[in-house]
Amino acid sequence: MQTESRKVSRRNFLKETTLAVGGASAFTLLRRASLGAAGNALGVVVLLGPPGAGKSEQSRRLTEGHSIPVISTGDLLRDHVRRGTPLGLQADSYMKGGQLVPDSLMNPILEERLSQADCERGFVLDGYPRTLAQAESLDALLTRRGLSPHIFLIEVPTERLLRLLTGRRVCPRCHRTYNIYSQPPQKEGLCDADGRPLVQRSDDKEEVIRRRLETYEKETQPVIEYYARQGRLLRVNGDQPPEKVAAEIESRLTSQ
Ligand code: ADP
């Protein structure tokens, strides 16, 4: 049987080695990301905000015209669930119940994703960090590599969120999001980008939504306070049309 300290050092070893990819270490990749290499001005951007605040819409807009990926931890997890991987099977019940997936499942998935070559020139993080432990782990990962992300909080009054979430529809193929009340597709029920029938996420049902909002209050508010205390939080008004939110983010980015 492994002793606890051996388990811990093995975990650390795995953590470091999963970050080495095809000759270029994640250190190199992430360092280039911080510099906004190859003419990319974005670098690393973190989008925080309650469920329904429009993080994925803003991530999509932000990366348009910049060839850097959006890393959505919700999409990464849903992909594991769809493929029926061991991690996906474990994550599924937490997601269905509106609870956060434990860090022991979440962090390896994220680290593996960030080590891929397309993150080399920067990335936008959507839905991570969501707990204080995740924020600290992300800070450790990025500061070890000399990186300083731009951290945005998209703020939306709680009473608006329920309506935004119950009206949300997603393209199962390209993950583009719509809202039947505030941002409908051009053709009812079909994705503008690829014509696929839109679906409602299984966790966008009212009782699960309530639990997700409670989880946000309990687990993610401390993350916001953590960044705010350090003077690193950029607050954006999310209670306005998506193009205005995007313009606010862009202008804060360029004035930094
Ligand atoms: P939303 O922001 O609308 O809640 P997401 O797609 O970001 O939607 O997340 C869906 C679900 O995936 C969450 O309710 C949670 O169960 C899980 N999840 C996503 N990101 C994380 C994370 N960083 N840590 C733990 N669980 C997560």
PDB file of C-alpha atoms and ligand atoms in Angstrom:
ATOM      1  CA  MET A   1       0.000   0.000   0.000  1.00  0.00           C
ATOM      2  CA  GLN A   2       1.263   3.511  -0.841  1.00  0.00           C
ATOM      3  CA  THR A   3       2.005   5.854   2.008  1.00  0.00           C
ATOM      4  CA  GLU A   4       0.280   9.262   1.916  1.00  0.00           C
ATOM      5  CA  SER A   5       3.579  11.101   1.225  1.00  0.00           C
ATOM      6  CA  ARG A   6       4.405   8.779  -1.675  1.00  0.00           C
ATOM      7  CA  LYS A   7       0.936   9.348  -3.080  1.00  0.00           C
ATOM      8  CA  VAL A   8       1.409  13.105  -2.817  1.00  0.00           C
ATOM      9  CA  SER A   9       4.815  13.095  -4.502  1.00  0.00           C
ATOM     10  CA  ARG A  10       3.430  10.851  -7.254  1.00  0.00           C
ATOM     11  CA  ARG A  11       0.567  13.308  -7.721  1.00  0.00           C
ATOM     12  CA  ASN A  12       3.052  16.182  -7.987  1.00  0.00           C
ATOM     13  CA  PHE A  13       5.143  14.193 -10.425  1.00  0.00           C
ATOM     14  CA  LEU A  14       2.075  13.486 -12.582  1.00  0.00           C
ATOM     15  CA  LYS A  15       1.098  17.141 -12.375  1.00  0.00           C
ATOM     16  CA  GLU A  16       4.482  18.216 -13.754  1.00  0.00           C
ATOM     17  CA  THR A  17       4.766  15.506 -16.378  1.00  0.00           C
ATOM     18  CA  THR A  18       1.277  15.969 -17.809  1.00  0.00           C
ATOM     19  CA  LEU A  19       2.436  19.474 -18.616  1.00  0.00           C
ATOM     20  CA  ALA A  20       5.169  18.291 -20.979  1.00  0.00           C
ATOM     21  CA  VAL A  21       4.038  17.986 -24.581  1.00  0.00           C
ATOM     22  CA  GLY A  22       5.861  16.886 -27.704  1.00  0.00           C
ATOM     23  CA  GLY A  23       9.214  18.425 -26.850  1.00  0.00           C
ATOM     24  CA  ALA A  24       7.840  21.891 -25.927  1.00  0.00           C
ATOM     25  CA  SER A  25       7.053  22.003 -22.220  1.00  0.00           C
ATOM     26  CA  ALA A  26       3.905  23.665 -20.968  1.00  0.00           C
ATOM     27  CA  PHE A  27       6.308  26.135 -19.384  1.00  0.00           C
ATOM     28  CA  THR A  28       7.390  27.300 -22.837  1.00  0.00           C
ATOM     29  CA  LEU A  29       3.867  27.222 -24.216  1.00  0.00           C
ATOM     30  CA  LEU A  30       2.394  29.213 -21.362  1.00  0.00           C
ATOM     31  CA  ARG A  31       5.295  31.658 -21.315  1.00  0.00           C
ATOM     32  CA  ARG A  32       4.644  32.448 -24.959  1.00  0.00           C
ATOM     33  CA  ALA A  33       0.983  32.810 -24.055  1.00  0.00           C
ATOM     34  CA  SER A  34       1.809  35.452 -21.454  1.00  0.00           C
ATOM     35  CA  LEU A  35       3.767  37.417 -23.979  1.00  0.00           C
ATOM     36  CA  GLY A  36       0.881  37.339 -26.406  1.00  0.00           C
ATOM     37  CA  ALA A  37       3.267  35.877 -28.966  1.00  0.00           C
ATOM     38  CA  ALA A  38       2.814  36.019 -32.743  1.00  0.00           C
ATOM     39  CA  GLY A  39       0.994  39.303 -32.658  1.00  0.00           C
ATOM     40  CA  ASN A  40      -1.714  38.117 -30.277  1.00  0.00           C
ATOM     41  CA  ALA A  41      -2.634  40.810 -27.797  1.00  0.00           C
ATOM     42  CA  LEU A  42      -4.925  38.747 -25.606  1.00  0.00           C
ATOM     43  CA  GLY A  43      -2.563  36.431 -23.716  1.00  0.00           C
ATOM     44  CA  VAL A  44      -4.429  34.651 -20.929  1.00  0.00           C
ATOM     45  CA  VAL A  45      -7.935  35.853 -20.071  1.00  0.00           C
ATOM     46  CA  VAL A  46     -10.106  34.474 -17.253  1.00  0.00           C
ATOM     47  CA  LEU A  47     -13.859  35.074 -17.393  1.00  0.00           C
ATOM     48  CA  LEU A  48     -15.737  34.776 -14.110  1.00  0.00           C
ATOM     49  CA  GLY A  49     -19.440  35.201 -13.559  1.00  0.00           C
ATOM     50  CA  PRO A  50     -22.548  33.363 -12.409  1.00  0.00           C
ATOM     51  CA  PRO A  51     -24.201  30.667 -14.543  1.00  0.00           C
ATOM     52  CA  GLY A  52     -26.092  32.431 -17.328  1.00  0.00           C
ATOM     53  CA  ALA A  53     -23.983  35.606 -17.293  1.00  0.00           C
ATOM     54  CA  GLY A  54     -22.854  34.971 -20.880  1.00  0.00           C
ATOM     55  CA  LYS A  55     -19.302  33.781 -20.294  1.00  0.00           C
ATOM     56  CA  SER A  56     -19.288  31.427 -23.263  1.00  0.00           C
ATOM     57  CA  GLU A  57     -20.777  34.030 -25.622  1.00  0.00           C
ATOM     58  CA  GLN A  58     -18.129  36.534 -24.523  1.00  0.00           C
ATOM     59  CA  SER A  59     -15.357  33.948 -24.837  1.00  0.00           C
ATOM     60  CA  ARG A  60     -16.423  33.273 -28.401  1.00  0.00           C
ATOM     61  CA  ARG A  61     -16.510  36.977 -29.258  1.00  0.00           C
ATOM     62  CA  LEU A  62     -13.151  37.609 -27.579  1.00  0.00           C
ATOM     63  CA  THR A  63     -11.339  34.918 -29.521  1.00  0.00           C
ATOM     64  CA  GLU A  64     -12.878  35.803 -32.898  1.00  0.00           C
ATOM     65  CA  GLY A  65     -10.055  36.935 -35.138  1.00  0.00           C
ATOM     66  CA  HIS A  66      -7.424  35.751 -32.661  1.00  0.00           C
ATOM     67  CA  SER A  67      -6.383  32.186 -33.235  1.00  0.00           C
ATOM     68  CA  ILE A  68      -6.475  31.155 -29.600  1.00  0.00           C
ATOM     69  CA  PRO A  69      -8.858  28.645 -28.012  1.00  0.00           C
ATOM     70  CA  VAL A  70     -11.619  29.029 -25.475  1.00  0.00           C
ATOM     71  CA  ILE A  71     -11.079  26.547 -22.683  1.00  0.00           C
ATOM     72  CA  SER A  72     -14.518  25.953 -21.196  1.00  0.00           C
ATOM     73  CA  THR A  73     -14.349  23.530 -18.294  1.00  0.00           C
ATOM     74  CA  GLY A  74     -18.099  22.834 -18.676  1.00  0.00           C
ATOM     75  CA  ASP A  75     -17.545  21.822 -22.337  1.00  0.00           C
ATOM     76  CA  LEU A  76     -14.476  19.761 -21.433  1.00  0.00           C
ATOM     77  CA  LEU A  77     -16.490  17.893 -18.808  1.00  0.00           C
ATOM     78  CA  ARG A  78     -19.514  17.411 -21.087  1.00  0.00           C
ATOM     79  CA  ASP A  79     -17.176  16.009 -23.720  1.00  0.00           C
ATOM     80  CA  HIS A  80     -15.851  13.450 -21.219  1.00  0.00           C
ATOM     81  CA  VAL A  81     -19.427  12.561 -20.245  1.00  0.00           C
ATOM     82  CA  ARG A  82     -20.408  12.093 -23.913  1.00  0.00           C
ATOM     83  CA  ARG A  83     -17.419   9.892 -24.578  1.00  0.00           C
ATOM     84  CA  GLY A  84     -18.120   7.877 -21.432  1.00  0.00           C
ATOM     85  CA  THR A  85     -14.543   8.187 -20.122  1.00  0.00           C
ATOM     86  CA  PRO A  86     -13.913   7.132 -16.490  1.00  0.00           C
ATOM     87  CA  LEU A  87     -13.621  10.833 -15.545  1.00  0.00           C
ATOM     88  CA  GLY A  88     -16.818  11.633 -17.416  1.00  0.00           C
ATOM     89  CA  LEU A  89     -18.718   8.850 -15.661  1.00  0.00           C
ATOM     90  CA  GLN A  90     -17.671  10.228 -12.292  1.00  0.00           C
ATOM     91  CA  ALA A  91     -18.326  13.864 -13.226  1.00  0.00           C
ATOM     92  CA  ASP A  92     -21.807  13.209 -14.626  1.00  0.00           C
ATOM     93  CA  SER A  93     -23.706  12.854 -11.346  1.00  0.00           C
ATOM     94  CA  TYR A  94     -22.212  16.066  -9.913  1.00  0.00           C
ATOM     95  CA  MET A  95     -23.138  17.994 -13.039  1.00  0.00           C
ATOM     96  CA  LYS A  96     -26.686  16.625 -13.148  1.00  0.00           C
ATOM     97  CA  GLY A  97     -27.142  17.653  -9.518  1.00  0.00           C
ATOM     98  CA  GLY A  98     -25.891  21.211 -10.118  1.00  0.00           C
ATOM     99  CA  GLN A  99     -22.837  20.640  -7.930  1.00  0.00           C
ATOM    100  CA  LEU A 100     -19.221  21.324  -8.746  1.00  0.00           C
ATOM    101  CA  VAL A 101     -17.089  18.448  -9.945  1.00  0.00           C
ATOM    102  CA  PRO A 102     -14.363  17.774  -7.319  1.00  0.00           C
ATOM    103  CA  ASP A 103     -10.950  19.332  -7.971  1.00  0.00           C
ATOM    104  CA  SER A 104      -9.341  15.879  -8.081  1.00  0.00           C
ATOM    105  CA  LEU A 105     -11.302  15.220 -11.306  1.00  0.00           C
ATOM    106  CA  MET A 106     -11.369  18.759 -12.679  1.00  0.00           C
ATOM    107  CA  ASN A 107      -7.724  19.806 -12.348  1.00  0.00           C
ATOM    108  CA  PRO A 108      -6.095  16.968 -14.334  1.00  0.00           C
ATOM    109  CA  ILE A 109      -8.560  17.550 -17.211  1.00  0.00           C
ATOM    110  CA  LEU A 110      -7.739  21.255 -17.271  1.00  0.00           C
ATOM    111  CA  GLU A 111      -3.987  20.804 -16.987  1.00  0.00           C
ATOM    112  CA  GLU A 112      -3.980  18.289 -19.816  1.00  0.00           C
ATOM    113  CA  ARG A 113      -5.926  20.721 -22.004  1.00  0.00           C
ATOM    114  CA  LEU A 114      -3.672  23.701 -21.238  1.00  0.00           C
ATOM    115  CA  SER A 115      -0.634  21.656 -22.207  1.00  0.00           C
ATOM    116  CA  GLN A 116      -1.839  21.274 -25.800  1.00  0.00           C
ATOM    117  CA  ALA A 117      -0.087  23.223 -28.529  1.00  0.00           C
ATOM    118  CA  ASP A 118      -3.061  25.434 -29.458  1.00  0.00           C
ATOM    119  CA  CYS A 119      -2.757  27.150 -26.063  1.00  0.00           C
ATOM    120  CA  GLU A 120       0.687  28.365 -27.026  1.00  0.00           C
ATOM    121  CA  ARG A 121      -0.393  31.867 -28.038  1.00  0.00           C
ATOM    122  CA  GLY A 122      -2.908  32.397 -25.254  1.00  0.00           C
ATOM    123  CA  PHE A 123      -6.345  31.166 -24.245  1.00  0.00           C
ATOM    124  CA  VAL A 124      -9.575  32.292 -22.654  1.00  0.00           C
ATOM    125  CA  LEU A 125     -10.688  30.369 -19.572  1.00  0.00           C
ATOM    126  CA  ASP A 126     -14.458  30.058 -19.261  1.00  0.00           C
ATOM    127  CA  GLY A 127     -15.792  28.520 -16.049  1.00  0.00           C
ATOM    128  CA  TYR A 128     -12.501  28.098 -14.199  1.00  0.00           C
ATOM    129  CA  PRO A 129     -11.552  28.812 -11.411  1.00  0.00           C
ATOM    130  CA  ARG A 130     -14.739  28.216  -9.460  1.00  0.00           C
ATOM    131  CA  THR A 131     -13.354  27.465  -6.003  1.00  0.00           C
ATOM    132  CA  LEU A 132     -10.683  29.088  -3.905  1.00  0.00           C
ATOM    133  CA  ALA A 133      -8.550  25.958  -4.238  1.00  0.00           C
ATOM    134  CA  GLN A 134      -8.838  26.161  -8.046  1.00  0.00           C
ATOM    135  CA  ALA A 135      -7.884  29.864  -8.006  1.00  0.00           C
ATOM    136  CA  GLU A 136      -4.814  29.104  -5.925  1.00  0.00           C
ATOM    137  CA  SER A 137      -3.874  26.189  -8.132  1.00  0.00           C
ATOM    138  CA  LEU A 138      -4.269  28.306 -11.291  1.00  0.00           C
ATOM    139  CA  ASP A 139      -2.200  31.093  -9.739  1.00  0.00           C
ATOM    140  CA  ALA A 140       0.536  28.636  -8.871  1.00  0.00           C
ATOM    141  CA  LEU A 141       0.500  27.183 -12.384  1.00  0.00           C
ATOM    142  CA  LEU A 142       0.636  30.582 -14.092  1.00  0.00           C
ATOM    143  CA  THR A 143       3.055  32.365 -11.742  1.00  0.00           C
ATOM    144  CA  ARG A 144       5.516  29.458 -11.897  1.00  0.00           C
ATOM    145  CA  ARG A 145       5.602  30.356 -15.561  1.00  0.00           C
ATOM    146  CA  GLY A 146       5.756  34.122 -15.149  1.00  0.00           C
ATOM    147  CA  LEU A 147       2.183  34.744 -16.303  1.00  0.00           C
ATOM    148  CA  SER A 148      -0.368  37.281 -15.256  1.00  0.00           C
ATOM    149  CA  PRO A 149      -3.886  36.704 -16.594  1.00  0.00           C
ATOM    150  CA  HIS A 150      -6.543  39.377 -17.200  1.00  0.00           C
ATOM    151  CA  ILE A 151      -9.387  38.513 -14.838  1.00  0.00           C
ATOM    152  CA  PHE A 152     -12.910  39.716 -15.674  1.00  0.00           C
ATOM    153  CA  LEU A 153     -16.083  39.361 -13.654  1.00  0.00           C
ATOM    154  CA  ILE A 154     -19.280  39.592 -15.729  1.00  0.00           C
ATOM    155  CA  GLU A 155     -21.887  40.862 -13.271  1.00  0.00           C
ATOM    156  CA  VAL A 156     -25.617  40.203 -13.733  1.00  0.00           C
ATOM    157  CA  PRO A 157     -28.323  40.776 -11.084  1.00  0.00           C
ATOM    158  CA  THR A 158     -29.487  37.450  -9.618  1.00  0.00           C
ATOM    159  CA  GLU A 159     -33.144  38.014 -10.523  1.00  0.00           C
ATOM    160  CA  ARG A 160     -32.226  38.209 -14.235  1.00  0.00           C
ATOM    161  CA  LEU A 161     -30.203  34.984 -14.206  1.00  0.00           C
ATOM    162  CA  LEU A 162     -33.115  32.579 -13.815  1.00  0.00           C
ATOM    163  CA  ARG A 163     -34.770  33.909 -16.971  1.00  0.00           C
ATOM    164  CA  LEU A 164     -31.487  33.897 -18.870  1.00  0.00           C
ATOM    165  CA  LEU A 165     -30.805  30.294 -17.890  1.00  0.00           C
ATOM    166  CA  THR A 166     -34.262  28.868 -18.586  1.00  0.00           C
ATOM    167  CA  GLY A 167     -34.192  30.517 -22.034  1.00  0.00           C
ATOM    168  CA  ARG A 168     -30.710  29.258 -22.916  1.00  0.00           C
ATOM    169  CA  ARG A 169     -30.321  26.940 -25.923  1.00  0.00           C
ATOM    170  CA  VAL A 170     -27.045  25.508 -27.207  1.00  0.00           C
ATOM    171  CA  CYS A 171     -25.769  24.045 -30.437  1.00  0.00           C
ATOM    172  CA  PRO A 172     -24.602  20.523 -29.545  1.00  0.00           C
ATOM    173  CA  ARG A 173     -22.019  20.675 -32.317  1.00  0.00           C
ATOM    174  CA  CYS A 174     -20.268  24.072 -32.167  1.00  0.00           C
ATOM    175  CA  HIS A 175     -21.406  24.977 -28.592  1.00  0.00           C
ATOM    176  CA  ARG A 176     -22.693  28.390 -29.712  1.00  0.00           C
ATOM    177  CA  THR A 177     -25.238  29.680 -27.199  1.00  0.00           C
ATOM    178  CA  TYR A 178     -28.554  31.469 -27.788  1.00  0.00           C
ATOM    179  CA  ASN A 179     -31.409  32.698 -25.673  1.00  0.00           C
ATOM    180  CA  ILE A 180     -35.004  32.310 -26.779  1.00  0.00           C
ATOM    181  CA  TYR A 181     -35.922  35.589 -25.031  1.00  0.00           C
ATOM    182  CA  SER A 182     -32.951  37.859 -25.517  1.00  0.00           C
ATOM    183  CA  GLN A 183     -30.824  36.408 -28.285  1.00  0.00           C
ATOM    184  CA  PRO A 184     -32.801  34.025 -30.526  1.00  0.00           C
ATOM    185  CA  PRO A 185     -31.275  32.329 -33.580  1.00  0.00           C
ATOM    186  CA  GLN A 186     -32.274  33.640 -37.022  1.00  0.00           C
ATOM    187  CA  LYS A 187     -34.275  30.459 -37.734  1.00  0.00           C
ATOM    188  CA  GLU A 188     -36.226  29.233 -34.740  1.00  0.00           C
ATOM    189  CA  GLY A 189     -34.546  26.268 -33.016  1.00  0.00           C
ATOM    190  CA  LEU A 190     -31.577  26.089 -35.411  1.00  0.00           C
ATOM    191  CA  CYS A 191     -27.950  27.157 -35.004  1.00  0.00           C
ATOM    192  CA  ASP A 192     -26.999  30.177 -37.157  1.00  0.00           C
ATOM    193  CA  ALA A 193     -23.497  28.787 -37.710  1.00  0.00           C
ATOM    194  CA  ASP A 194     -24.197  25.192 -38.772  1.00  0.00           C
ATOM    195  CA  GLY A 195     -27.990  24.729 -38.912  1.00  0.00           C
ATOM    196  CA  ARG A 196     -28.024  22.020 -36.206  1.00  0.00           C
ATOM    197  CA  PRO A 197     -31.168  21.757 -34.017  1.00  0.00           C
ATOM    198  CA  LEU A 198     -30.504  23.580 -30.743  1.00  0.00           C
ATOM    199  CA  VAL A 199     -30.875  21.766 -27.429  1.00  0.00           C
ATOM    200  CA  GLN A 200     -31.523  22.707 -23.820  1.00  0.00           C
ATOM    201  CA  ARG A 201     -28.793  21.510 -21.469  1.00  0.00           C
ATOM    202  CA  SER A 202     -30.010  18.920 -18.962  1.00  0.00           C
ATOM    203  CA  ASP A 203     -28.771  21.110 -16.095  1.00  0.00           C
ATOM    204  CA  ASP A 204     -30.721  24.135 -17.388  1.00  0.00           C
ATOM    205  CA  LYS A 205     -33.905  22.897 -15.669  1.00  0.00           C
ATOM    206  CA  GLU A 206     -35.290  25.183 -13.000  1.00  0.00           C
ATOM    207  CA  GLU A 207     -34.526  23.162  -9.852  1.00  0.00           C
ATOM    208  CA  VAL A 208     -30.961  22.370 -11.013  1.00  0.00           C
ATOM    209  CA  ILE A 209     -30.480  26.026 -11.936  1.00  0.00           C
ATOM    210  CA  ARG A 210     -31.365  27.066  -8.391  1.00  0.00           C
ATOM    211  CA  ARG A 211     -28.788  24.669  -7.002  1.00  0.00           C
ATOM    212  CA  ARG A 212     -26.141  25.945  -9.440  1.00  0.00           C
ATOM    213  CA  LEU A 213     -26.797  29.512  -8.350  1.00  0.00           C
ATOM    214  CA  GLU A 214     -26.472  28.478  -4.685  1.00  0.00           C
ATOM    215  CA  THR A 215     -23.227  26.660  -5.479  1.00  0.00           C
ATOM    216  CA  TYR A 216     -21.955  29.818  -7.192  1.00  0.00           C
ATOM    217  CA  GLU A 217     -22.744  31.939  -4.123  1.00  0.00           C
ATOM    218  CA  LYS A 218     -21.087  29.506  -1.756  1.00  0.00           C
ATOM    219  CA  GLU A 219     -18.040  28.346  -3.749  1.00  0.00           C
ATOM    220  CA  THR A 220     -17.274  31.046  -6.309  1.00  0.00           C
ATOM    221  CA  GLN A 221     -17.962  34.251  -4.335  1.00  0.00           C
ATOM    222  CA  PRO A 222     -14.804  33.574  -2.293  1.00  0.00           C
ATOM    223  CA  VAL A 223     -12.842  33.408  -5.584  1.00  0.00           C
ATOM    224  CA  ILE A 224     -14.147  36.839  -6.527  1.00  0.00           C
ATOM    225  CA  GLU A 225     -13.230  38.238  -3.121  1.00  0.00           C
ATOM    226  CA  TYR A 226      -9.789  36.641  -3.424  1.00  0.00           C
ATOM    227  CA  TYR A 227      -9.029  38.447  -6.718  1.00  0.00           C
ATOM    228  CA  ALA A 228     -10.729  41.675  -5.589  1.00  0.00           C
ATOM    229  CA  ARG A 229      -8.603  41.816  -2.408  1.00  0.00           C
ATOM    230  CA  GLN A 230      -5.510  41.607  -4.575  1.00  0.00           C
ATOM    231  CA  GLY A 231      -6.789  44.399  -6.841  1.00  0.00           C
ATOM    232  CA  ARG A 232      -6.779  42.066  -9.853  1.00  0.00           C
ATOM    233  CA  LEU A 233     -10.498  41.964 -10.660  1.00  0.00           C
ATOM    234  CA  LEU A 234     -11.972  43.823 -13.637  1.00  0.00           C
ATOM    235  CA  ARG A 235     -15.740  44.190 -13.189  1.00  0.00           C
ATOM    236  CA  VAL A 236     -17.912  44.363 -16.293  1.00  0.00           C
ATOM    237  CA  ASN A 237     -21.627  45.093 -16.491  1.00  0.00           C
ATOM    238  CA  GLY A 238     -23.198  41.925 -17.924  1.00  0.00           C
ATOM    239  CA  ASP A 239     -26.740  43.298 -17.801  1.00  0.00           C
ATOM    240  CA  GLN A 240     -26.636  44.793 -21.302  1.00  0.00           C
ATOM    241  CA  PRO A 241     -26.624  43.406 -24.864  1.00  0.00           C
ATOM    242  CA  PRO A 242     -23.738  40.985 -25.562  1.00  0.00           C
ATOM    243  CA  GLU A 243     -22.045  43.330 -28.042  1.00  0.00           C
ATOM    244  CA  LYS A 244     -21.883  46.068 -25.394  1.00  0.00           C
ATOM    245  CA  VAL A 245     -20.433  43.647 -22.841  1.00  0.00           C
ATOM    246  CA  ALA A 246     -17.842  42.613 -25.443  1.00  0.00           C
ATOM    247  CA  ALA A 247     -16.952  46.249 -26.168  1.00  0.00           C
ATOM    248  CA  GLU A 248     -16.456  46.899 -22.445  1.00  0.00           C
ATOM    249  CA  ILE A 249     -14.135  43.904 -22.128  1.00  0.00           C
ATOM    250  CA  GLU A 250     -12.153  44.896 -25.228  1.00  0.00           C
ATOM    251  CA  SER A 251     -11.687  48.461 -24.025  1.00  0.00           C
ATOM    252  CA  ARG A 252     -10.511  47.309 -20.578  1.00  0.00           C
ATOM    253  CA  LEU A 253      -8.074  44.929 -22.249  1.00  0.00           C
ATOM    254  CA  THR A 254      -6.574  47.568 -24.471  1.00  0.00           C
ATOM    255  CA  SER A 255      -6.282  50.117 -21.643  1.00  0.00           C
ATOM    256  CA  GLN A 256      -4.403  47.669 -19.361  1.00  0.00           C
TER     257      GLN A 256
HETATM  258  P1  ADP B   1     -22.500  27.392 -16.090  1.00  0.00           P
HETATM  259  O1  ADP B   1     -21.393  28.413 -16.016  1.00  0.00           O
HETATM  260  O2  ADP B   1     -23.676  27.914 -16.795  1.00  0.00           O
HETATM  261  O3  ADP B   1     -22.795  26.755 -14.772  1.00  0.00           O
HETATM  262  P2  ADP B   1     -20.715  25.391 -17.258  1.00  0.00           P
HETATM  263  O4  ADP B   1     -20.885  24.777 -18.583  1.00  0.00           O
HETATM  264  O5  ADP B   1     -19.552  26.273 -17.018  1.00  0.00           O
HETATM  265  O6  ADP B   1     -22.073  26.152 -16.974  1.00  0.00           O
HETATM  266  O7  ADP B   1     -20.669  24.231 -16.142  1.00  0.00           O
HETATM  267  C1  ADP B   1     -21.583  23.171 -16.102  1.00  0.00           C
HETATM  268  C2  ADP B   1     -21.264  22.251 -14.928  1.00  0.00           C
HETATM  269  O8  ADP B   1     -19.955  21.685 -15.106  1.00  0.00           O
HETATM  270  C3  ADP B   1     -21.206  22.929 -13.575  1.00  0.00           C
HETATM  271  O9  ADP B   1     -22.489  23.034 -12.988  1.00  0.00           O
HETATM  272  C4  ADP B   1     -20.291  21.982 -12.798  1.00  0.00           C
HETATM  273  O10 ADP B   1     -20.984  20.800 -12.400  1.00  0.00           O
HETATM  274  C5  ADP B   1     -19.279  21.572 -13.856  1.00  0.00           C
HETATM  275  N1  ADP B   1     -18.093  22.469 -13.867  1.00  0.00           N
HETATM  276  C6  ADP B   1     -17.754  23.361 -14.847  1.00  0.00           C
HETATM  277  N2  ADP B   1     -16.618  24.016 -14.529  1.00  0.00           N
HETATM  278  C7  ADP B   1     -16.222  23.524 -13.329  1.00  0.00           C
HETATM  279  C8  ADP B   1     -15.124  23.805 -12.458  1.00  0.00           C
HETATM  280  N3  ADP B   1     -14.202  24.734 -12.744  1.00  0.00           N
HETATM  281  N4  ADP B   1     -15.042  23.089 -11.303  1.00  0.00           N
HETATM  282  C9  ADP B   1     -15.946  22.161 -10.998  1.00  0.00           C
HETATM  283  N5  ADP B   1     -17.017  21.854 -11.746  1.00  0.00           N
HETATM  284  C10 ADP B   1     -17.159  22.527 -12.910  1.00  0.00           C
END
